[in-house]
Tab-separated table of C-alpha atoms in Angstrom:
chain	number	residue	atom	x	y	z
A	1	UNK	CA	144.690	200.651	192.379
A	2	UNK	CA	147.764	199.952	190.087
A	3	UNK	CA	150.315	198.018	192.006
A	4	UNK	CA	152.527	197.327	189.301
A	5	UNK	CA	154.663	200.384	189.310
A	6	UNK	CA	155.174	200.095	192.759
A	7	UNK	CA	156.179	196.256	192.764
A	8	UNK	CA	158.685	197.057	189.850
A	9	UNK	CA	160.127	199.450	191.750
A	10	UNK	CA	160.073	198.767	195.634
A	11	UNK	CA	158.442	195.118	195.814
A	12	UNK	CA	158.519	195.477	199.714
A	13	UNK	CA	156.385	198.081	199.955
A	14	UNK	CA	153.924	196.948	197.181
A	15	UNK	CA	153.680	193.735	199.395
A	16	UNK	CA	152.997	195.758	202.383
A	17	UNK	CA	150.187	197.477	200.563
A	18	UNK	CA	148.830	194.264	199.279
A	19	UNK	CA	148.688	192.825	202.924
A	20	UNK	CA	146.883	196.190	204.005
A	21	UNK	CA	144.283	195.838	201.037
A	22	UNK	CA	143.648	192.346	202.337
A	23	UNK	CA	143.005	193.267	205.957
A	24	UNK	CA	140.596	195.868	204.844
A	25	UNK	CA	138.926	193.396	202.637
A	26	UNK	CA	138.725	190.951	205.494
A	27	UNK	CA	137.735	193.238	208.489
A	28	UNK	CA	134.463	194.939	209.738
A	29	UNK	CA	135.486	198.258	210.126
A	30	UNK	CA	133.929	200.354	213.102
A	31	UNK	CA	136.522	202.802	213.733
A	32	UNK	CA	134.240	206.105	213.813
A	33	UNK	CA	136.981	208.055	212.234
A	34	UNK	CA	137.793	205.944	209.356
A	35	UNK	CA	135.977	205.340	205.994
A	36	UNK	CA	136.718	204.361	202.569
A	37	UNK	CA	137.448	206.590	199.508
A	38	UNK	CA	135.893	205.988	196.028
A	39	UNK	CA	138.348	204.955	193.280
A	40	UNK	CA	138.259	208.303	191.758
A	41	UNK	CA	139.469	209.852	195.322
A	42	UNK	CA	141.955	207.651	195.673
A	43	UNK	CA	143.129	208.184	192.268
A	44	UNK	CA	143.117	211.945	192.426
A	45	UNK	CA	145.449	211.718	195.558
A	46	UNK	CA	148.044	209.918	193.347
A	47	UNK	CA	148.524	212.204	190.584
A	48	UNK	CA	151.335	214.532	189.391
A	49	UNK	CA	149.800	217.152	191.449
A	50	UNK	CA	151.955	215.839	194.074
A	51	UNK	CA	154.874	217.477	192.309
A	52	UNK	CA	153.412	220.973	192.396
A	53	UNK	CA	154.793	223.598	195.046
A	54	UNK	CA	152.055	226.289	195.507
A	55	UNK	CA	152.312	228.400	198.741
A	56	UNK	CA	149.649	231.208	198.862
A	57	UNK	CA	146.299	231.262	197.776
A	58	UNK	CA	144.753	230.547	194.363
A	59	UNK	CA	145.662	232.952	191.634
A	60	UNK	CA	148.404	234.853	194.703
A	61	UNK	CA	150.913	232.164	194.913
A	62	UNK	CA	154.799	232.613	195.628
A	63	UNK	CA	155.588	230.232	192.810
A	64	UNK	CA	155.142	230.124	189.154
A	65	UNK	CA	153.344	227.568	187.214
A	66	UNK	CA	150.545	227.234	189.443
A	67	UNK	CA	147.767	228.056	186.691
A	68	UNK	CA	146.006	224.835	186.914
A	69	UNK	CA	146.479	224.288	190.473
A	70	UNK	CA	144.684	227.540	190.956
A	71	UNK	CA	141.904	225.923	189.021
A	72	UNK	CA	141.866	222.849	191.019
A	73	UNK	CA	142.161	224.665	194.397
A	74	UNK	CA	139.541	227.230	193.414
A	75	UNK	CA	136.784	224.393	192.393
A	76	UNK	CA	137.537	222.479	195.691
A	77	UNK	CA	136.662	225.805	197.648
A	78	UNK	CA	133.526	226.305	195.303
A	79	UNK	CA	132.590	222.915	196.233
A	80	UNK	CA	132.737	223.076	199.860
A	81	UNK	CA	131.063	226.223	200.037
A	82	UNK	CA	128.075	225.096	197.891
A	83	UNK	CA	127.851	221.810	199.985
A	84	UNK	CA	127.845	223.684	203.514
A	85	UNK	CA	126.397	226.954	202.103
A	86	UNK	CA	129.088	229.148	203.685
A	87	UNK	CA	130.891	232.275	202.421
A	88	UNK	CA	134.593	231.319	202.335
A	89	UNK	CA	136.445	227.871	202.958
A	90	UNK	CA	140.098	227.319	203.163
A	91	UNK	CA	140.748	223.666	201.826
A	92	UNK	CA	144.627	223.590	202.485
A	93	UNK	CA	144.620	222.151	206.263
A	94	UNK	CA	146.388	219.363	206.174
A	95	UNK	CA	144.510	217.644	208.835
A	96	UNK	CA	141.483	218.833	211.507
A	97	UNK	CA	143.824	219.593	213.977
A	98	UNK	CA	145.647	221.680	211.783
A	99	UNK	CA	142.382	223.565	210.788
A	100	UNK	CA	141.890	223.860	214.584
A	101	UNK	CA	145.255	225.335	215.005
A	102	UNK	CA	144.812	227.960	212.583
A	103	UNK	CA	141.469	229.210	213.637
A	104	UNK	CA	143.457	229.441	217.344
A	105	UNK	CA	146.212	231.353	215.893
A	106	UNK	CA	144.005	233.655	214.071
A	107	UNK	CA	141.631	234.693	217.368
A	108	UNK	CA	143.791	233.984	220.312
A	109	UNK	CA	147.299	234.784	222.037
A	110	UNK	CA	149.080	232.486	224.137
A	111	UNK	CA	147.491	232.162	227.486
A	112	UNK	CA	143.967	233.174	226.307
A	113	UNK	CA	141.206	230.946	228.053
A	114	UNK	CA	139.296	228.589	225.804
A	115	UNK	CA	136.081	226.430	226.623
A	116	UNK	CA	135.979	223.028	225.201
A	117	UNK	CA	134.590	219.571	225.693
A	118	UNK	CA	136.782	217.496	227.938
A	119	UNK	CA	138.465	214.755	226.267
A	120	UNK	CA	137.421	212.070	228.774
A	121	UNK	CA	133.781	213.028	228.150
A	122	UNK	CA	133.875	212.851	224.434
A	123	UNK	CA	136.057	215.700	223.269
A	124	UNK	CA	139.041	215.996	221.299
A	125	UNK	CA	142.915	216.202	221.797
A	126	UNK	CA	143.222	219.563	219.965
A	127	UNK	CA	140.196	221.065	221.922
A	128	UNK	CA	142.120	221.860	224.974
A	129	UNK	CA	144.076	218.401	226.191
A	130	UNK	CA	146.980	219.103	228.029
A	131	UNK	CA	149.382	216.821	225.879
A	132	UNK	CA	148.154	219.014	222.721
A	133	UNK	CA	149.243	222.380	221.533
A	134	UNK	CA	145.930	223.726	222.568
A	135	UNK	CA	146.359	222.607	226.288
A	136	UNK	CA	149.831	223.514	226.275
A	137	UNK	CA	149.706	227.222	224.999
A	138	UNK	CA	146.241	228.146	226.149
A	139	UNK	CA	144.589	228.510	229.610
A	140	UNK	CA	141.883	225.676	229.273
A	141	UNK	CA	138.543	225.100	231.044
A	142	UNK	CA	136.105	222.106	230.175
A	143	UNK	CA	132.562	220.969	230.139
A	144	UNK	CA	131.343	217.727	229.985
A	145	UNK	CA	128.257	215.616	229.930
A	146	UNK	CA	125.772	214.682	232.773
A	147	UNK	CA	125.003	211.565	234.202
A	148	UNK	CA	122.690	210.435	230.818
A	149	UNK	CA	125.643	210.948	228.812
A	150	UNK	CA	124.158	214.494	227.260
A	151	UNK	CA	125.598	217.935	227.208
A	152	UNK	CA	124.140	220.439	229.897
A	153	UNK	CA	123.787	223.364	228.224
A	154	UNK	CA	123.035	225.450	231.334
A	155	UNK	CA	126.248	223.968	232.980
A	156	UNK	CA	128.365	224.993	229.924
A	157	UNK	CA	126.835	228.621	230.464
A	158	UNK	CA	127.900	228.600	233.899
A	159	UNK	CA	131.361	227.453	233.364
A	160	UNK	CA	131.608	230.123	230.801
A	161	UNK	CA	130.061	233.036	232.488
A	162	UNK	CA	132.493	232.129	235.436
A	163	UNK	CA	135.673	231.944	233.371
A	164	UNK	CA	134.839	234.323	230.540
A	165	UNK	CA	136.706	232.374	227.839
A	166	UNK	CA	137.746	234.025	224.640
A	167	UNK	CA	136.639	230.867	222.273
A	168	UNK	CA	134.273	228.227	222.957
A	169	UNK	CA	134.339	225.093	221.066
A	170	UNK	CA	131.499	223.064	219.827
A	171	UNK	CA	132.060	219.502	218.646
A	172	UNK	CA	133.418	216.274	219.516
A	173	UNK	CA	135.071	213.112	218.421
A	174	UNK	CA	132.674	210.621	220.366
A	175	UNK	CA	129.536	212.471	221.212
A	176	UNK	CA	126.451	210.463	219.912
A	177	UNK	CA	123.661	213.151	220.486
A	178	UNK	CA	122.573	216.290	218.452
A	179	UNK	CA	124.681	219.320	219.500
A	180	UNK	CA	122.765	222.506	219.871
A	181	UNK	CA	124.851	225.234	217.799
A	182	UNK	CA	122.159	227.839	218.054
A	183	UNK	CA	122.529	227.516	222.271
A	184	UNK	CA	126.174	227.410	222.065
A	185	UNK	CA	126.293	230.733	219.944
A	186	UNK	CA	123.906	232.356	222.823
A	187	UNK	CA	126.313	231.337	225.540
A	188	UNK	CA	129.363	232.529	223.120
A	189	UNK	CA	127.506	235.895	222.621
A	190	UNK	CA	126.578	236.118	226.433
A	191	UNK	CA	130.387	236.049	227.301
A	192	UNK	CA	131.843	238.006	224.393
A	193	UNK	CA	133.496	234.736	223.182
A	194	UNK	CA	134.179	233.411	219.448
A	195	UNK	CA	132.439	230.241	218.785
A	196	UNK	CA	134.074	227.560	216.601
A	197	UNK	CA	132.200	224.349	215.605
A	198	UNK	CA	134.136	221.405	214.728
A	199	UNK	CA	132.279	219.008	213.045
A	200	UNK	CA	135.035	216.855	211.713
A	201	UNK	CA	132.680	213.707	212.823
A	202	UNK	CA	129.297	214.771	211.755
A	203	UNK	CA	130.265	216.467	208.258
A	204	UNK	CA	128.542	214.394	205.963
A	205	UNK	CA	124.955	214.578	208.480
A	206	UNK	CA	125.599	218.328	208.376
A	207	UNK	CA	126.018	218.656	204.746
A	208	UNK	CA	123.028	216.654	203.879
A	209	UNK	CA	120.399	218.321	206.609
A	210	UNK	CA	120.521	215.262	208.781
A	211	UNK	CA	122.103	217.212	211.585
A	212	UNK	CA	121.462	220.766	212.644
A	213	UNK	CA	124.051	223.034	210.778
A	214	UNK	CA	126.503	225.664	212.533
A	215	UNK	CA	126.417	227.975	209.801
A	216	UNK	CA	124.639	231.240	210.802
A	217	UNK	CA	126.159	230.347	214.575
A	218	UNK	CA	129.291	229.562	214.545
A	219	UNK	CA	132.129	232.038	213.667
A	220	UNK	CA	134.349	229.308	212.617
A	221	UNK	CA	133.568	225.877	211.383
A	222	UNK	CA	136.481	223.344	210.558
A	223	UNK	CA	135.992	219.819	209.523
A	224	UNK	CA	138.077	216.837	208.515
A	225	UNK	CA	137.591	215.152	204.777
A	226	UNK	CA	138.215	211.891	205.623
A	227	UNK	CA	135.587	210.564	208.129
A	228	UNK	CA	132.079	210.688	207.102
A	229	UNK	CA	133.008	213.030	204.006
A	230	UNK	CA	134.378	209.759	202.543
A	231	UNK	CA	137.473	211.902	201.433
A	232	UNK	CA	140.975	212.113	201.488
A	233	UNK	CA	142.809	212.815	204.963
A	234	UNK	CA	142.742	216.368	205.489
A	235	UNK	CA	140.872	219.390	206.854
A	236	UNK	CA	139.119	222.583	205.902
A	237	UNK	CA	138.181	225.993	208.003
A	238	UNK	CA	134.899	227.853	206.718
A	239	UNK	CA	133.750	231.086	208.081
A	240	UNK	CA	132.187	234.439	206.866
A	241	UNK	CA	133.948	236.927	204.554
A	242	UNK	CA	134.807	239.111	207.256
A	243	UNK	CA	137.306	236.637	208.752
A	244	UNK	CA	138.658	235.294	205.424
A	245	UNK	CA	141.753	237.162	205.190
A	246	UNK	CA	142.508	236.674	208.568
A	247	UNK	CA	141.903	232.504	208.435
A	248	UNK	CA	143.804	232.549	205.258
A	249	UNK	CA	146.750	234.334	206.798
A	250	UNK	CA	146.640	231.801	209.642
A	251	UNK	CA	146.922	228.717	207.410
A	252	UNK	CA	149.649	230.230	205.315
A	253	UNK	CA	152.172	231.368	206.636
A	254	UNK	CA	150.915	230.943	209.772
A	255	UNK	CA	150.795	227.179	210.339
A	256	UNK	CA	151.656	225.529	207.172
A	257	UNK	CA	154.027	225.957	204.154
A	258	UNK	CA	152.932	224.468	200.725
A	259	UNK	CA	149.696	222.590	200.675
A	260	UNK	CA	149.272	219.396	199.232
A	261	UNK	CA	147.611	219.856	195.697
A	262	UNK	CA	147.161	216.438	195.025
A	263	UNK	CA	145.083	216.012	198.125
A	264	UNK	CA	143.153	219.166	197.572
A	265	UNK	CA	142.323	217.587	194.160
A	266	UNK	CA	141.415	214.468	195.897
A	267	UNK	CA	138.851	216.581	198.413
A	268	UNK	CA	137.396	218.486	195.130
A	269	UNK	CA	136.314	215.068	193.926
A	270	UNK	CA	134.992	214.035	197.412
A	271	UNK	CA	132.991	217.164	197.686
A	272	UNK	CA	131.746	216.588	194.311
A	273	UNK	CA	130.508	213.071	195.082
A	274	UNK	CA	128.859	214.509	198.607
A	275	UNK	CA	126.800	217.149	196.115
A	276	UNK	CA	125.114	214.455	194.471
A	277	UNK	CA	121.655	213.220	195.873
A	278	UNK	CA	122.476	209.580	196.570
A	279	UNK	CA	125.023	211.059	199.270
A	280	UNK	CA	121.908	211.702	201.398
A	281	UNK	CA	120.753	208.447	201.116
A	282	UNK	CA	124.289	207.056	202.314
A	283	UNK	CA	124.273	209.715	205.211
A	284	UNK	CA	120.715	208.426	206.363
A	285	UNK	CA	121.877	204.738	206.158
A	286	UNK	CA	124.790	205.564	208.228
A	287	UNK	CA	122.357	206.882	211.013
A	288	UNK	CA	119.789	204.095	210.735
A	289	UNK	CA	122.804	201.474	210.930
A	290	UNK	CA	124.316	203.267	213.925
A	291	UNK	CA	120.895	203.284	215.621
A	292	UNK	CA	120.194	199.502	214.982
A	293	UNK	CA	123.846	198.662	216.193
A	294	UNK	CA	122.833	200.575	219.382
A	295	UNK	CA	119.587	199.093	219.784
A	296	UNK	CA	120.840	195.278	219.275
A	297	UNK	CA	123.601	195.748	221.875
A	298	UNK	CA	121.110	196.917	224.123
A	299	UNK	CA	118.610	194.362	223.406
A	300	UNK	CA	121.604	191.912	224.154
A	301	UNK	CA	121.812	193.238	227.830
A	302	UNK	CA	124.910	195.824	227.431
A	303	UNK	CA	125.240	199.448	228.208
A	304	UNK	CA	125.435	202.303	225.282
A	305	UNK	CA	126.645	205.639	226.513
A	306	UNK	CA	123.452	207.910	226.607
A	307	UNK	CA	121.472	204.872	225.675
A	308	UNK	CA	121.544	205.186	222.147
A	309	UNK	CA	122.722	207.747	219.359
A	310	UNK	CA	121.356	210.226	216.811
A	311	UNK	CA	124.378	210.115	214.645
A	312	UNK	CA	126.891	207.623	213.324
A	313	UNK	CA	128.901	206.385	216.534
A	314	UNK	CA	128.223	204.928	220.020
A	315	UNK	CA	129.886	203.774	222.547
A	316	UNK	CA	129.893	200.521	224.338
A	317	UNK	CA	129.958	200.950	228.297
A	318	UNK	CA	131.678	197.588	229.675
A	319	UNK	CA	131.835	198.723	233.488
A	320	UNK	CA	128.986	196.281	234.202
A	321	UNK	CA	130.312	193.353	232.583
A	322	UNK	CA	133.645	193.763	234.181
A	323	UNK	CA	136.024	194.310	230.999
A	324	UNK	CA	138.191	196.986	229.848
A	325	UNK	CA	137.723	198.947	226.394
A	326	UNK	CA	141.475	197.716	225.734
A	327	UNK	CA	140.658	193.933	226.159
A	328	UNK	CA	137.385	193.831	224.300
A	329	UNK	CA	138.971	195.983	221.428
A	330	UNK	CA	141.767	193.336	221.170
A	331	UNK	CA	138.840	190.667	221.199
A	332	UNK	CA	137.162	192.371	218.598
A	333	UNK	CA	140.089	192.224	216.339
A	334	UNK	CA	140.458	188.834	216.679
A	335	UNK	CA	136.918	188.117	215.269
A	336	UNK	CA	137.699	190.633	212.236
A	337	UNK	CA	136.482	193.759	213.703
A	338	UNK	CA	138.220	196.860	214.111
A	339	UNK	CA	137.200	199.322	216.934
A	340	UNK	CA	139.007	201.550	219.297
A	341	UNK	CA	138.959	201.688	222.991
A	342	UNK	CA	137.315	204.811	224.505
A	343	UNK	CA	137.004	206.468	227.825
A	344	UNK	CA	133.331	206.517	229.047
A	345	UNK	CA	132.506	209.609	230.994
A	346	UNK	CA	133.675	209.251	234.807
A	347	UNK	CA	135.544	206.483	233.387
A	348	UNK	CA	137.538	204.645	236.486
A	349	UNK	CA	140.302	203.233	234.008
A	350	UNK	CA	142.951	205.243	232.450
A	351	UNK	CA	142.772	206.366	228.801
A	352	UNK	CA	145.392	203.343	227.881
A	353	UNK	CA	142.807	201.010	229.145
A	354	UNK	CA	139.422	202.198	228.980
A	355	UNK	CA	136.205	201.287	230.209
A	356	UNK	CA	134.200	201.442	226.392
A	357	UNK	CA	134.514	200.706	222.822
A	358	UNK	CA	133.722	203.312	220.377
A	359	UNK	CA	131.868	202.125	217.592
A	360	UNK	CA	131.239	203.914	214.097
A	361	UNK	CA	129.092	202.952	210.990
A	362	UNK	CA	130.614	205.560	208.282
A	363	UNK	CA	132.769	202.760	206.984
A	364	UNK	CA	130.496	199.729	206.903
A	365	UNK	CA	127.722	201.835	205.391
A	366	UNK	CA	130.294	202.696	202.491
A	367	UNK	CA	130.835	199.097	202.188
A	368	UNK	CA	127.125	198.262	201.686
A	369	UNK	CA	125.829	197.064	204.852
A	370	UNK	CA	122.201	197.805	205.979
A	371	UNK	CA	120.275	197.435	209.053
A	372	UNK	CA	120.158	193.618	209.122
A	373	UNK	CA	123.700	193.315	208.840
A	374	UNK	CA	124.286	195.620	211.685
A	375	UNK	CA	121.901	193.239	213.679
A	376	UNK	CA	124.409	190.659	212.870
A	377	UNK	CA	127.599	192.876	213.638
A	378	UNK	CA	125.506	193.560	217.101
A	379	UNK	CA	125.322	189.989	217.958
A	380	UNK	CA	129.109	189.111	217.039
A	381	UNK	CA	130.311	191.922	219.567
A	382	UNK	CA	127.848	190.915	222.122
A	383	UNK	CA	128.854	187.303	222.181
A	384	UNK	CA	132.576	188.527	221.906
A	385	UNK	CA	131.851	190.721	225.058
A	386	UNK	CA	129.845	188.080	226.928
A	387	UNK	CA	131.317	184.937	225.753
A	388	UNK	CA	135.125	185.527	224.884
A	389	UNK	CA	136.212	182.133	227.057
A	390	UNK	CA	133.628	179.807	224.505
A	391	UNK	CA	135.749	179.011	222.022
A	392	UNK	CA	132.608	177.612	220.283
A	393	UNK	CA	131.084	180.902	220.175
A	394	UNK	CA	134.476	182.713	219.478
A	395	UNK	CA	135.013	180.625	216.072
A	396	UNK	CA	131.381	180.836	215.173
A	397	UNK	CA	131.845	184.877	215.533
A	398	UNK	CA	134.622	184.769	213.029
A	399	UNK	CA	132.702	183.123	210.729
A	400	UNK	CA	129.950	185.493	210.869
A	401	UNK	CA	131.958	188.433	210.245
A	402	UNK	CA	134.286	187.039	207.484
A	403	UNK	CA	130.861	186.090	205.980
A	404	UNK	CA	129.913	189.847	205.734
A	405	UNK	CA	132.966	190.870	204.450
A	406	UNK	CA	132.370	188.229	201.495
A	407	UNK	CA	128.999	189.489	200.965
A	408	UNK	CA	130.003	193.252	200.603
A	409	UNK	CA	133.374	193.128	198.664
A	410	UNK	CA	135.220	196.451	199.813
A	411	UNK	CA	137.442	196.600	196.455
A	412	UNK	CA	138.013	193.901	193.815
A	413	UNK	CA	140.673	191.294	194.501
A	414	UNK	CA	142.719	192.222	191.632
A	415	UNK	CA	144.617	195.428	190.631
A	416	UNK	CA	141.618	197.570	189.917
A	417	UNK	CA	139.949	199.071	193.139
A	418	UNK	CA	135.960	198.931	192.825
A	419	UNK	CA	134.247	202.394	192.712
A	420	UNK	CA	132.038	202.820	195.835
């Protein structure tokens, strides 16, 4: 990352960028929705493509001068279609929430009923939360998880039969187990509903065959590109050809104006990276690291929702130790670990406090962490939870975390960022 140009024009912003770079370099990143892009992805996002306005689809624009961005966007589409094995892809959504909004616009009218996972049980804001557009404009019913932290598909079917939703959403922002997309489609067919699979968190695992794919079951698939896919911040919608025209219209002009062609170029670079054989090795290591972290926490006497994980994330349940997610997340930040407070199923605390902390391994795996490193991370977290009042242990935890950061330098200390 070249900072000289920024520094010469706006030293105040350049200084803040440098401070953020230092924070990332000296922090163990366990926020499950974050990752680190390659230098190539980051560079693509900062190109002259940011100057081009390109309303419409490739080769059907409302502006002239789109010959080059047409080729770039088409390449991004073809790469993501190959990556997931789908017929059609729209790479213009600015985010996962925007992608979901476009699907809603295409298949629903205000007041129609949707069935999605409850936010407090692991769902996402855009799956029907009352504070989100999805909960404001549609009639929402929700499903959750059972006492063991798993989706009860018979219960989902019962709710669907009783409520007859027009759209069912399969997917989550905090569910550590395999999602049975085939079972969801059976339920959708039984009540005549469309099925939307939101794979924002597990996209890399789906793309590499390490999690069952919704392709062939879901009518619509949405994902972000900045989580396990290691791309820039953005979204994608995938579907069969029969829905392509409607989805494209729902994106533009339905929910967005001109696409961000510099970000689409960065998406194309990320999709190209994900198509390489070594990306599957990365995705498998993400899972291995998450499993190791979960087991280390359990071995140290802590509770993990559902007793473990099948993917890249897990949730530490703090009810037994009498601490809140808010407090523990703040304590972890003091020892150079970032994570986010998160509700646990049937959480007695408010969403602003919570009884859990969500932990993800995509970013640290990008950095180079292995199972042995995750054991150390698990020990640090356990010490912070159990011995936060012991200054000696707390300071030792800081040193352990910083030692791991030094072991795996995220980017070089100078102007250039190391390619991941």
